């Protein structure tokens, strides 16, 4: 029996599998292929929407449906079919209006199934768009349909993104979920939407109850996924809070093959 039979590896993209230049590391790709050839099931769980993640599908060749939108979407690449989708209700719009008034320097991007809409362009929003290579349309909030919001992404630099989180917490907003997803990124998601909730959904869809599920991530938005997994892995560059959830912290960072080392760790467990 192949050594990775009944083993699933789910990894975050940015900061875990993807280095800063967003070019997949050959060491990681070779290790993923080794994992696959020895019976393992590989897939990804990312905050990226499908338009920002699909550029990596051909190289990664996920063996199972992928988790997108920080848990808001489970998508079967082979069948080009949505298996699960969770959209925010109208409260996301109300909260966005309040945040835009309170933080006029904050960039705002709204993700819908049909595209990306930039409501307020700032230098930080431009930076995010340049990293993800997204095609977008600039529109006012009033021009964007009220329904089917996948998520709202707010951007603010200068180490101030936690101010957004603290403000939302102080306001007691509980009809959506909020998460810090990067050094300058903060997101408004459907209520209860996390990578962990989506992994649980995917686990049920794929009938992985007899499988060992390993997950790798580096940031706050990965915590619930790591908690749900049987084996939690964090790269060396992960936030300290994330490392605290991990069963194994790699010596490598996302820059030099953290996922390759994670697969080597799984190999040694066999």
GROMACS .gro file of C-alpha atoms in nm:
model
  270
    1UNK     CA    1   0.000   0.000   0.000
    2UNK     CA    2   0.139   0.348  -0.089
    3UNK     CA    3   0.277   0.522   0.219
    4UNK     CA    4   0.045   0.825   0.196
    5UNK     CA    5  -0.274   0.628   0.136
    6UNK     CA    6  -0.557   0.780   0.341
    7UNK     CA    7  -0.359   1.101   0.394
    8UNK     CA    8  -0.481   1.446   0.286
    9UNK     CA    9  -0.267   1.761   0.281
   10UNK     CA   10  -0.447   2.095   0.264
   11UNK     CA   11  -0.230   2.405   0.242
   12UNK     CA   12  -0.280   2.779   0.243
   13UNK     CA   13  -0.126   2.965  -0.052
   14UNK     CA   14   0.016   3.309   0.035
   15UNK     CA   15   0.281   3.295   0.303
   16UNK     CA   16   0.271   2.915   0.329
   17UNK     CA   17   0.312   2.760  -0.015
   18UNK     CA   18   0.367   3.082  -0.213
   19UNK     CA   19   0.683   3.285  -0.150
   20UNK     CA   20   0.682   3.665  -0.164
   21UNK     CA   21   0.730   3.674  -0.542
   22UNK     CA   22   0.424   3.445  -0.587
   23UNK     CA   23   0.622   3.201  -0.802
   24UNK     CA   24   0.581   2.840  -0.693
   25UNK     CA   25   0.900   2.684  -0.558
   26UNK     CA   26   1.029   2.387  -0.759
   27UNK     CA   27   1.123   2.212  -0.434
   28UNK     CA   28   0.761   2.234  -0.315
   29UNK     CA   29   0.620   2.121  -0.649
   30UNK     CA   30   0.847   1.816  -0.655
   31UNK     CA   31   0.751   1.727  -0.300
   32UNK     CA   32   0.380   1.761  -0.378
   33UNK     CA   33   0.422   1.529  -0.676
   34UNK     CA   34   0.610   1.280  -0.454
   35UNK     CA   35   0.324   1.299  -0.203
   36UNK     CA   36   0.069   1.242  -0.480
   37UNK     CA   37   0.261   0.956  -0.644
   38UNK     CA   38   0.271   0.781  -0.308
   39UNK     CA   39  -0.105   0.791  -0.263
   40UNK     CA   40  -0.154   1.130  -0.096
   41UNK     CA   41  -0.443   1.368  -0.169
   42UNK     CA   42  -0.334   1.731  -0.209
   43UNK     CA   43  -0.547   2.046  -0.222
   44UNK     CA   44  -0.546   2.412  -0.117
   45UNK     CA   45  -0.741   2.642   0.113
   46UNK     CA   46  -0.692   3.010   0.039
   47UNK     CA   47  -0.842   3.349   0.103
   48UNK     CA   48  -0.810   3.418  -0.267
   49UNK     CA   49  -1.117   3.423  -0.486
   50UNK     CA   50  -1.119   3.190  -0.785
   51UNK     CA   51  -0.998   3.459  -1.028
   52UNK     CA   52  -0.687   3.508  -0.812
   53UNK     CA   53  -0.621   3.139  -0.737
   54UNK     CA   54  -0.679   2.975  -1.075
   55UNK     CA   55  -0.338   3.081  -1.211
   56UNK     CA   56  -0.185   2.813  -0.983
   57UNK     CA   57  -0.424   2.525  -1.060
   58UNK     CA   58  -0.235   2.390  -1.363
   59UNK     CA   59   0.092   2.357  -1.169
   60UNK     CA   60  -0.056   2.233  -0.841
   61UNK     CA   61  -0.309   1.989  -0.994
   62UNK     CA   62  -0.523   1.960  -0.679
   63UNK     CA   63  -0.657   1.608  -0.623
   64UNK     CA   64  -0.967   1.727  -0.441
   65UNK     CA   65  -1.193   2.034  -0.455
   66UNK     CA   66  -1.030   2.359  -0.343
   67UNK     CA   67  -1.138   2.595  -0.064
   68UNK     CA   68  -1.154   2.960  -0.171
   69UNK     CA   69  -1.276   3.294  -0.029
   70UNK     CA   70  -1.142   3.206   0.318
   71UNK     CA   71  -1.396   2.926   0.339
   72UNK     CA   72  -1.683   3.084   0.148
   73UNK     CA   73  -1.650   2.857  -0.156
   74UNK     CA   74  -1.564   2.495  -0.225
   75UNK     CA   75  -1.495   2.445  -0.594
   76UNK     CA   76  -1.438   2.127  -0.796
   77UNK     CA   77  -1.181   2.225  -1.060
   78UNK     CA   78  -1.219   1.911  -1.272
   79UNK     CA   79  -1.596   1.944  -1.303
   80UNK     CA   80  -1.588   2.326  -1.291
   81UNK     CA   81  -1.862   2.305  -1.034
   82UNK     CA   82  -1.935   2.487  -0.709
   83UNK     CA   83  -1.997   2.232  -0.433
   84UNK     CA   84  -2.058   2.479  -0.150
   85UNK     CA   85  -2.106   2.855  -0.138
   86UNK     CA   86  -2.167   3.089   0.153
   87UNK     CA   87  -2.250   3.455   0.081
   88UNK     CA   88  -2.276   3.746   0.323
   89UNK     CA   89  -2.610   3.907   0.402
   90UNK     CA   90  -2.691   4.277   0.378
   91UNK     CA   91  -2.517   4.351   0.707
   92UNK     CA   92  -2.184   4.338   0.520
   93UNK     CA   93  -2.293   4.644   0.323
   94UNK     CA   94  -2.402   4.831   0.636
   95UNK     CA   95  -2.074   4.755   0.813
   96UNK     CA   96  -1.876   4.861   0.506
   97UNK     CA   97  -2.052   5.199   0.495
   98UNK     CA   98  -1.967   5.257   0.861
   99UNK     CA   99  -1.602   5.153   0.816
  100UNK     CA  100  -1.562   5.374   0.509
  101UNK     CA  101  -1.687   5.674   0.705
  102UNK     CA  102  -1.468   5.598   1.006
  103UNK     CA  103  -1.152   5.516   0.805
  104UNK     CA  104  -1.139   5.736   0.492
  105UNK     CA  105  -0.784   5.618   0.415
  106UNK     CA  106  -0.897   5.254   0.393
  107UNK     CA  107  -0.913   5.075   0.057
  108UNK     CA  108  -1.226   4.873  -0.017
  109UNK     CA  109  -1.278   4.583  -0.257
  110UNK     CA  110  -1.598   4.378  -0.285
  111UNK     CA  111  -1.586   4.027  -0.430
  112UNK     CA  112  -1.892   3.889  -0.607
  113UNK     CA  113  -1.917   3.564  -0.804
  114UNK     CA  114  -1.909   3.762  -1.128
  115UNK     CA  115  -1.609   3.978  -1.049
  116UNK     CA  116  -1.410   4.214  -0.832
  117UNK     CA  117  -1.536   4.565  -0.762
  118UNK     CA  118  -1.311   4.832  -0.614
  119UNK     CA  119  -1.514   5.085  -0.419
  120UNK     CA  120  -1.224   5.290  -0.288
  121UNK     CA  121  -0.882   5.279  -0.453
  122UNK     CA  122  -0.582   5.353  -0.231
  123UNK     CA  123  -0.211   5.274  -0.251
  124UNK     CA  124  -0.273   4.965  -0.037
  125UNK     CA  125  -0.555   4.844  -0.255
  126UNK     CA  126  -0.332   4.898  -0.560
  127UNK     CA  127  -0.062   4.691  -0.389
  128UNK     CA  128  -0.308   4.407  -0.324
  129UNK     CA  129  -0.427   4.412  -0.686
  130UNK     CA  130  -0.068   4.411  -0.814
  131UNK     CA  131   0.013   4.106  -0.600
  132UNK     CA  132  -0.291   3.906  -0.708
  133UNK     CA  133  -0.303   4.028  -1.071
  134UNK     CA  134  -0.679   4.070  -1.050
  135UNK     CA  135  -0.896   4.220  -1.319
  136UNK     CA  136  -1.136   4.459  -1.151
  137UNK     CA  137  -1.401   4.725  -1.207
  138UNK     CA  138  -1.425   5.048  -1.009
  139UNK     CA  139  -1.779   5.120  -0.891
  140UNK     CA  140  -1.951   5.311  -0.616
  141UNK     CA  141  -2.111   5.112  -0.337
  142UNK     CA  142  -2.454   5.213  -0.466
  143UNK     CA  143  -2.383   5.054  -0.805
  144UNK     CA  144  -2.300   4.711  -0.663
  145UNK     CA  145  -2.585   4.459  -0.621
  146UNK     CA  146  -2.675   4.400  -0.258
  147UNK     CA  147  -2.687   4.020  -0.277
  148UNK     CA  148  -2.425   3.747  -0.339
  149UNK     CA  149  -2.133   3.923  -0.171
  150UNK     CA  150  -1.858   3.662  -0.127
  151UNK     CA  151  -1.653   3.890   0.095
  152UNK     CA  152  -1.536   4.247   0.146
  153UNK     CA  153  -1.163   4.312   0.160
  154UNK     CA  154  -1.036   4.623   0.336
  155UNK     CA  155  -0.674   4.738   0.308
  156UNK     CA  156  -0.486   4.979   0.530
  157UNK     CA  157  -0.114   5.005   0.591
  158UNK     CA  158   0.108   5.157   0.854
  159UNK     CA  159   0.046   4.868   1.092
  160UNK     CA  160  -0.310   4.992   1.142
  161UNK     CA  161  -0.509   4.693   1.019
  162UNK     CA  162  -0.574   4.581   1.378
  163UNK     CA  163  -0.758   4.911   1.431
  164UNK     CA  164  -1.019   4.786   1.186
  165UNK     CA  165  -1.055   4.459   1.373
  166UNK     CA  166  -1.078   4.632   1.710
  167UNK     CA  167  -1.333   4.881   1.581
  168UNK     CA  168  -1.558   4.605   1.442
  169UNK     CA  169  -1.529   4.419   1.775
  170UNK     CA  170  -1.612   4.734   1.973
  171UNK     CA  171  -1.921   4.793   1.758
  172UNK     CA  172  -2.046   4.443   1.842
  173UNK     CA  173  -2.104   4.355   1.478
  174UNK     CA  174  -2.207   3.991   1.483
  175UNK     CA  175  -2.402   3.934   1.161
  176UNK     CA  176  -2.082   3.864   0.968
  177UNK     CA  177  -1.736   3.728   1.053
  178UNK     CA  178  -1.420   3.938   1.049
  179UNK     CA  179  -1.061   3.823   1.011
  180UNK     CA  180  -0.718   3.979   0.962
  181UNK     CA  181  -0.580   3.797   0.658
  182UNK     CA  182  -0.254   3.983   0.596
  183UNK     CA  183  -0.027   4.256   0.725
  184UNK     CA  184  -0.249   4.518   0.562
  185UNK     CA  185  -0.565   4.318   0.486
  186UNK     CA  186  -0.887   4.278   0.684
  187UNK     CA  187  -1.192   4.089   0.562
  188UNK     CA  188  -1.565   4.082   0.621
  189UNK     CA  189  -1.698   3.731   0.555
  190UNK     CA  190  -2.033   3.553   0.583
  191UNK     CA  191  -2.125   3.469   0.942
  192UNK     CA  192  -1.941   3.159   1.060
  193UNK     CA  193  -1.729   3.141   0.745
  194UNK     CA  194  -1.373   3.017   0.802
  195UNK     CA  195  -1.130   2.784   0.631
  196UNK     CA  196  -1.199   2.548   0.917
  197UNK     CA  197  -1.575   2.540   0.858
  198UNK     CA  198  -1.512   2.481   0.487
  199UNK     CA  199  -1.261   2.203   0.556
  200UNK     CA  200  -1.520   2.034   0.775
  201UNK     CA  201  -1.770   2.064   0.488
  202UNK     CA  202  -1.517   1.925   0.239
  203UNK     CA  203  -1.428   1.643   0.481
  204UNK     CA  204  -1.795   1.540   0.476
  205UNK     CA  205  -1.832   1.578   0.098
  206UNK     CA  206  -1.522   1.368   0.028
  207UNK     CA  207  -1.598   1.116   0.306
  208UNK     CA  208  -1.256   1.159   0.467
  209UNK     CA  209  -1.365   1.017   0.803
  210UNK     CA  210  -1.105   0.737   0.776
  211UNK     CA  211  -0.832   0.970   0.646
  212UNK     CA  212  -0.560   1.161   0.829
  213UNK     CA  213  -0.599   1.528   0.738
  214UNK     CA  214  -0.291   1.752   0.761
  215UNK     CA  215  -0.324   2.128   0.715
  216UNK     CA  216  -0.064   2.402   0.678
  217UNK     CA  217  -0.109   2.776   0.729
  218UNK     CA  218   0.063   3.091   0.848
  219UNK     CA  219  -0.193   3.355   0.946
  220UNK     CA  220  -0.499   3.426   1.163
  221UNK     CA  221  -0.737   3.314   0.891
  222UNK     CA  222  -0.581   2.966   0.904
  223UNK     CA  223  -0.638   2.901   1.275
  224UNK     CA  224  -0.973   2.721   1.254
  225UNK     CA  225  -0.843   2.502   0.972
  226UNK     CA  226  -0.536   2.402   1.175
  227UNK     CA  227  -0.756   2.332   1.475
  228UNK     CA  228  -0.983   2.101   1.273
  229UNK     CA  229  -0.696   1.908   1.110
  230UNK     CA  230  -0.548   1.592   1.259
  231UNK     CA  231  -0.199   1.731   1.197
  232UNK     CA  232  -0.138   2.108   1.200
  233UNK     CA  233   0.172   2.251   1.035
  234UNK     CA  234   0.306   2.608   1.027
  235UNK     CA  235   0.598   2.751   0.829
  236UNK     CA  236   0.878   2.924   1.016
  237UNK     CA  237   0.747   3.264   0.901
  238UNK     CA  238   0.400   3.204   1.053
  239UNK     CA  239   0.257   3.431   1.319
  240UNK     CA  240   0.338   3.322   1.673
  241UNK     CA  241  -0.028   3.253   1.747
  242UNK     CA  242  -0.039   3.017   1.448
  243UNK     CA  243   0.276   2.837   1.560
  244UNK     CA  244   0.100   2.780   1.890
  245UNK     CA  245  -0.166   2.575   1.710
  246UNK     CA  246   0.086   2.369   1.514
  247UNK     CA  247   0.198   2.015   1.580
  248UNK     CA  248   0.503   2.090   1.367
  249UNK     CA  249   0.673   2.418   1.276
  250UNK     CA  250   0.903   2.388   0.977
  251UNK     CA  251   1.257   2.521   0.986
  252UNK     CA  252   1.198   2.650   0.633
  253UNK     CA  253   0.992   2.959   0.553
  254UNK     CA  254   0.759   2.999   0.259
  255UNK     CA  255   1.063   3.135   0.075
  256UNK     CA  256   1.262   2.814   0.084
  257UNK     CA  257   1.032   2.512   0.076
  258UNK     CA  258   0.815   2.498   0.387
  259UNK     CA  259   0.565   2.263   0.222
  260UNK     CA  260   0.843   2.035   0.098
  261UNK     CA  261   0.963   2.011   0.459
  262UNK     CA  262   0.605   1.952   0.577
  263UNK     CA  263   0.575   1.656   0.338
  264UNK     CA  264   0.910   1.523   0.460
  265UNK     CA  265   0.771   1.545   0.815
  266UNK     CA  266   0.460   1.350   0.711
  267UNK     CA  267   0.686   1.097   0.540
  268UNK     CA  268   0.879   1.037   0.864
  269UNK     CA  269   0.555   0.977   1.052
  270UNK     CA  270   0.482   0.677   0.831
   0.00000   0.00000   0.00000
